[in-house]
Amino acid sequence: MVLDPFIASLGDIPHSRDAAALRAKSADFSWFSPIMSAALAGRMAELVVAPRSEAEVIRVAAACARHRVPLVARGAGTGNFGQAVPLAGGAVVEMLGLEKILWKKPWGVRAQAGIRLGALDEELRKGGRELRMHPSTKRLATLGGFVGGGHAGVGTVNWGILRDRGNILGLKIITIEETPRALELRGDDVNLVHHAYGVNGLVTEVELPLAPAYEWLDTIVLFDDFARAAEFGMALATSDGILKKLVSVHAWPIPGFFKPLNLPEGKAAALLMIGAETREAFDALVRDFAGEIAMCVPEAGLYEYTWGHTTMHALRADRSLTYLVCIFPREDMLGAIKRIHGRLGEEAYLHLEYKRFNGYVTAEGVPLFKYRGFEQMTRLYKAFEAEGARIANAHTFLLQNGGMKDLDAAQIAFKRLVDPHLLMNPGKVAGLDDLPGGISGAALEASQLPASGWAY
Amino acid sequence: MVLDPFIASLGDIPHSRDAAALRAKSADFSWFSPIMSAALAGRMAELVVAPRSEAEVIRVAAACARHRVPLVARGAGTGNFGQAVPLAGGAVVEMLGLEKILWKKPWGVRAQAGIRLGALDEELRKGGRELRMHPSTKRLATLGGFVGGGHAGVGTVNWGILRDRGNILGLKIITIEETPRALELRGDDVNLVHHAYGVNGLVTEVELPLAPAYEWLDTIVLFDDFARAAEFGMALATSDGILKKLVSVHAWPIPGFFKPLNLPEGKAAALLMIGAETREAFDALVRDFAGEIAMCVPEAGLYEYTWGHTTMHALRADRSLTYLVCIFPREDMLGAIKRIHGRLGEEAYLHLEYKRFNGYVTAEGVPLFKYRGFEQMTRLYKAFEAEGARIANAHTFLLQNGGMKDLDAAQIAFKRLVDPHLLMNPGKVAGLDDLPGGISGAALEASQLPASGWAY
């Protein structure tokens, strides 16, 4: 692609064609999946551009539209699903320059999309507030990236998932047109953009509701037995009177991957954030389940062993591991977890994140296993689904095949409205902007894994 | 009973034998039930004593023990179940003089038992905090009375019931002995005293966790159809991202009993407190259920038409009405509600309070109906139970027969420890301190109503 006229039109907006920068800014954490890794190999931007203001974002959007240059919005690149990897070259638009907090209200905040969640949360906590939820990558991840491709995280055990009404109050996008428009979406409309992996306009501002910043204690409870740990997790997650922000349960050997925590051999571990004020009630619950409190200290980043970070620590310890992502069924959830653990526990090490989802508490399962190829992956998908778990395919970069977002007619119409030239990471939305020649190899196989999805 | 030596030992602690005072201070809101009303007719204290400090409470307790004078602790007398009515004469100990806030922490408070919940909540709100839950009688009811005989209220839709771990952090009681002891109960032990209707020691202090004081909007949504209103209530109660504190749903003609609200004929009404910050998300939910927002204003006491106050407004409009109290089953809850409404809606007007209970959302039902005698009451109990609802018998003053608290061996042992002479409202705990001659008439019949209870 001849980028010179495009580059000329960027004027003084910082940009780079440096090879190292292009490599760095074309990658995210999709290397967690050996399949997605292979499917995305060699996908690279041709230019990185870093607008410093909304006005510059608008200029970038206009230039992309005028010159028909594909573009990918990039926050910190902490996603696991290829959100930040350019499938069709073009420009990476790095949003980190837009980092202002625009206003704070008693229970809400509006900020620019490029602000890091950690910085935002720190600022909020000065006023006794905090984000309702955040990914385990909070320190690095950006607000826009989280809303664009995240769906849950630390805090979801209280507030439900990001998609649940009330968890995103509003957002602003810039359309990719020769004369870009700024659109404010509110109410249910925010979900046209949320979890669309950045293909529906450049998000410049996000408005979120806030949670009270309780005094959290990073807490680890050990159990002889994983089944007991899972029961305890459910009991804690449904103990409405006990303050908690994180309920993350791990079968051995996962706790062994958390080297700095130095946890004892063979035990199942619950990694928790609980509120100091209800500590005594928590202790009583731990006694009921014969747990052993191995740690209970003022907040110090324990969440960086949970959610996506669990996978990262596991991969650090054993590069041959990979994972799947499922949600356990509402009915007989603990039964399903125990049966799967009993049958497959030697192969697939269970990692559970308790969360509210569709108004009730359930566990997201992120089992870790040594990757042995598609057949094994297919077999595991089917084994989990046979127990009523629903799988979100974490190994495909195709938006629909991930299985967490239905792209219905309204979504497609909206996509055409905000990105009429289909420039936002083309190749992401199957059937609409397929790459020339379509997908093949690992990408094709990954898209065919039998994932039921969970309609995120 | 010859009270003179007892009175002499009270010294300068304020007390009265005035007949009007005795009548007033021997009554509570048990007149809501025609059956309990009959059963308690003529039950009267012989003395009212009003200690002004914990030291004076201790002197009262010692005097009661020494002179074997029965006693009943009294807050504001807003309970509906005979909690404040002396079954065996003796002294009413009015606790309103103990109204100090002892300390506040970021998310906790400790106060003397006689403080009114309204005054306490007002003080807390100055610091951006509020009570997790309160009865509809908040303005009058005391902290000790609520913990002694309440079980839920406004806020329970978020925090579960008072009994749920973490909702009462600690409390202090004075034992009824010649040399009284002060006991501090914490953790699960608080439930030895909570909901024991004041028979387990004189509560002098209570420590509670706090909730954030969001900006609440008093809101009324109307529906053509009660079934739709019930569905909406459940959807709101399980919308984890939407801030709410009260979800109270009423079949017509109940809204007509709320004269000052002037609600339209024939409509079902949802009386709500919702958070201003998530108003747009709430509006989207209302649209989904085709509700009509009839009111949405800054908090102005709408809760005083819900929970127990619903019954009060109904009785003001029609003195022949009475009620039962049930909890609908978790499975197919809305189905059970609709079937009961379909079959009995003309006789029993459904009033639902959505609440968290045992870790999930359910509806407490408080249907109102014109009282036609025991046979009707028995028939209605059975009809509700046939649909899986569990009934708490609101028409008996006997602690166990109420069906919300199991008096197990630990409870009985504790009772004997803190009240060895069985002086705290004797007659309340069947089998332990039965009144001479036992119960008869309405009291006996009420105790025989076929209530399954819900092990509160």
XYZ file of C-alpha atoms in Angstrom, chain B residues 48-304:
257
model
C -42.214 1.382 82.631
C -38.588 2.065 83.348
C -36.398 4.197 81.110
C -32.668 3.836 81.757
C -30.485 6.622 80.351
C -27.164 4.810 80.193
C -25.684 1.366 80.088
C -24.927 1.663 83.802
C -28.618 2.192 84.423
C -29.520 -0.737 82.187
C -27.253 -2.881 84.343
C -28.976 -1.645 87.478
C -32.374 -2.465 85.960
C -31.199 -5.941 84.963
C -29.834 -6.595 88.452
C -33.040 -5.393 90.078
C -35.191 -7.591 87.828
C -33.038 -10.604 88.651
C -32.949 -9.932 92.363
C -36.694 -9.374 92.604
C -37.625 -11.875 89.878
C -39.519 -9.247 87.935
C -40.252 -10.123 84.307
C -39.079 -7.567 81.790
C -39.536 -6.669 78.139
C -37.083 -4.515 76.226
C -38.803 -1.849 74.167
C -37.573 0.331 71.348
C -40.239 2.269 69.510
C -42.826 -0.511 69.520
C -43.027 -0.656 65.732
C -42.843 -4.456 65.454
C -45.814 -6.407 64.130
C -45.296 -9.645 65.994
C -45.802 -8.859 69.658
C -42.133 -8.265 70.344
C -42.864 -5.377 72.706
C -45.981 -6.749 74.389
C -45.352 -8.072 77.933
C -46.930 -11.502 78.218
C -46.376 -11.834 81.954
C -46.573 -8.280 83.256
C -43.541 -6.890 85.021
C -41.442 -4.082 83.616
C -41.132 -2.583 80.188
C -37.572 -1.360 79.761
C -37.702 1.502 77.312
C -34.306 1.894 75.661
C -34.779 5.241 73.908
C -32.409 6.958 76.336
C -29.436 5.042 74.950
C -29.015 6.892 71.701
C -25.339 7.654 71.318
C -23.255 6.885 68.243
C -20.114 5.356 69.776
C -17.870 5.433 66.738
C -17.871 5.537 62.963
C -15.348 3.869 60.703
C -15.204 4.191 56.919
C -17.665 1.337 56.465
C -18.959 0.580 59.941
C -20.721 2.184 62.852
C -21.373 1.290 66.467
C -24.211 2.877 68.346
C -26.333 2.391 71.408
C -29.398 0.248 70.917
C -32.001 2.922 71.583
C -30.986 5.242 68.757
C -33.666 5.658 66.139
C -32.646 4.262 62.762
C -33.732 7.446 61.017
C -31.498 9.620 63.186
C -28.621 7.197 62.783
C -29.035 7.047 59.000
C -29.220 10.818 58.755
C -25.968 11.144 60.656
C -24.310 8.504 58.462
C -25.402 10.191 55.274
C -23.443 13.273 56.193
C -20.393 11.125 55.542
C -21.668 9.575 52.310
C -22.692 6.345 54.038
C -25.996 4.812 54.992
C -27.479 1.756 56.656
C -27.375 -1.332 54.473
C -31.031 -1.938 55.229
C -33.823 -0.597 57.345
C -37.487 -1.313 57.997
C -40.179 0.910 56.536
C -40.508 2.274 60.079
C -36.996 3.745 59.914
C -37.978 7.133 61.274
C -39.291 5.676 64.533
C -37.739 2.232 64.927
C -34.644 1.740 67.044
C -31.439 -0.030 66.210
C -31.882 -2.558 69.006
C -35.491 -3.223 68.124
C -34.626 -3.843 64.473
C -31.816 -6.226 65.302
C -33.958 -7.874 67.977
C -37.027 -8.530 65.885
C -36.502 -7.395 62.298
C -35.135 -9.519 59.516
C -34.981 -7.466 56.314
C -36.178 -4.260 54.727
C -35.316 -1.505 52.309
C -31.818 -2.384 51.011
C -32.232 -6.137 51.411
C -32.473 -6.400 47.630
C -28.755 -5.583 47.657
C -27.397 -6.991 50.896
C -29.473 -10.016 51.785
C -31.282 -10.283 55.092
C -30.025 -9.145 58.488
C -29.139 -12.725 59.399
C -26.760 -13.075 56.457
C -23.178 -13.104 57.560
C -21.656 -9.662 57.599
C -24.849 -7.683 58.085
C -24.481 -7.428 61.873
C -20.864 -7.065 62.929
C -21.305 -7.269 66.673
C -23.541 -6.471 69.589
C -23.399 -6.162 73.333
C -25.950 -7.540 75.733
C -26.488 -7.226 79.460
C -27.464 -10.490 81.151
C -30.387 -10.673 83.553
C -28.563 -11.748 86.694
C -28.156 -10.347 90.174
C -24.699 -9.359 89.042
C -25.279 -8.726 85.356
C -22.522 -9.317 82.854
C -21.899 -7.444 79.626
C -21.257 -9.863 76.760
C -19.899 -8.876 73.354
C -21.056 -11.169 70.555
C -19.348 -11.117 67.182
C -19.322 -13.156 63.973
C -21.960 -15.867 63.809
C -22.702 -15.464 67.520
C -24.721 -12.327 66.846
C -27.475 -14.579 65.571
C -28.009 -15.932 69.080
C -29.575 -12.571 69.821
C -30.740 -11.327 66.437
C -34.395 -12.062 65.760
C -34.874 -13.622 69.201
C -37.460 -10.910 69.944
C -35.517 -9.642 72.888
C -35.559 -12.758 75.066
C -31.768 -13.202 75.088
C -30.380 -10.335 77.133
C -30.783 -6.591 76.962
C -29.069 -5.314 73.836
C -27.213 -2.097 74.619
C -24.924 -1.660 71.613
C -24.949 -2.768 67.984
C -22.215 -2.586 65.379
C -23.285 -2.532 61.754
C -21.541 -2.407 58.378
C -22.482 0.457 56.086
C -23.451 0.936 52.482
C -22.585 3.774 50.140
C -25.243 6.479 50.111
C -26.066 6.735 46.436
C -28.359 9.439 45.181
C -31.674 7.604 45.301
C -34.706 8.431 43.234
C -38.159 7.550 44.537
C -39.782 6.005 41.520
C -43.166 4.546 40.632
C -43.680 2.473 37.494
C -47.170 1.421 36.447
C -48.169 -1.693 34.521
C -51.469 -2.736 32.998
C -50.889 -6.207 34.245
C -49.646 -7.532 37.600
C -47.776 -10.454 36.012
C -45.756 -8.004 33.951
C -45.043 -5.923 37.029
C -43.794 -9.026 38.856
C -41.533 -9.924 35.929
C -40.201 -6.399 35.845
C -39.493 -6.534 39.581
C -37.451 -9.675 39.161
C -35.583 -8.241 36.182
C -34.718 -5.086 38.090
C -33.709 -6.981 41.208
C -31.354 -9.132 39.133
C -29.959 -6.282 37.023
C -26.618 -6.175 38.782
C -25.429 -3.058 36.984
C -28.459 -0.925 37.901
C -28.438 0.759 41.300
C -31.543 0.065 43.363
C -32.475 -0.113 47.010
C -36.152 -1.010 46.929
C -38.234 -3.146 44.571
C -41.801 -3.366 45.855
C -44.574 -4.571 43.546
C -48.302 -4.228 44.232
C -51.363 -5.686 42.562
C -54.402 -3.494 42.252
C -56.287 -2.582 44.487
C -53.302 -2.106 46.813
C -52.008 1.024 45.043
C -55.446 2.513 45.667
C -54.804 2.280 49.418
C -51.912 4.737 49.039
C -54.213 7.765 49.018
C -51.550 10.505 48.943
C -49.942 8.906 45.872
C -53.161 9.186 43.894
C -52.371 6.290 41.573
C -54.620 5.407 38.632
C -57.388 2.846 38.978
C -56.656 -0.719 38.014
C -52.914 -0.535 37.450
C -50.248 -2.605 39.136
C -47.519 -0.454 40.636
C -43.836 -0.940 41.317
C -42.556 1.322 44.092
C -38.808 1.672 43.739
C -35.702 3.424 44.874
C -33.188 3.561 42.042
C -29.794 5.216 41.704
C -29.590 8.449 39.751
C -26.314 7.434 38.099
C -27.840 4.470 36.286
C -31.141 6.114 35.427
C -30.722 5.636 31.660
C -30.142 1.910 32.080
C -33.208 1.758 34.300
C -35.298 3.561 31.685
C -34.265 0.992 29.078
C -35.403 -1.800 31.388
C -38.751 -0.074 31.963
C -39.248 0.174 28.198
C -38.555 -3.558 27.825
C -41.494 -4.279 30.110
C -43.766 -1.583 28.719
C -43.941 0.136 32.078
C -44.999 3.732 32.550
C -42.910 5.878 34.866
C -45.479 7.772 36.927
C -42.982 9.367 39.293
C -39.213 9.701 39.559
C -38.077 12.293 42.074
C -35.318 12.788 44.628
C -35.824 10.635 47.681
C -38.857 11.737 49.652
C -39.921 8.760 51.753
C -41.645 6.544 49.193
C -40.447 3.534 51.178
C -43.136 4.397 53.714
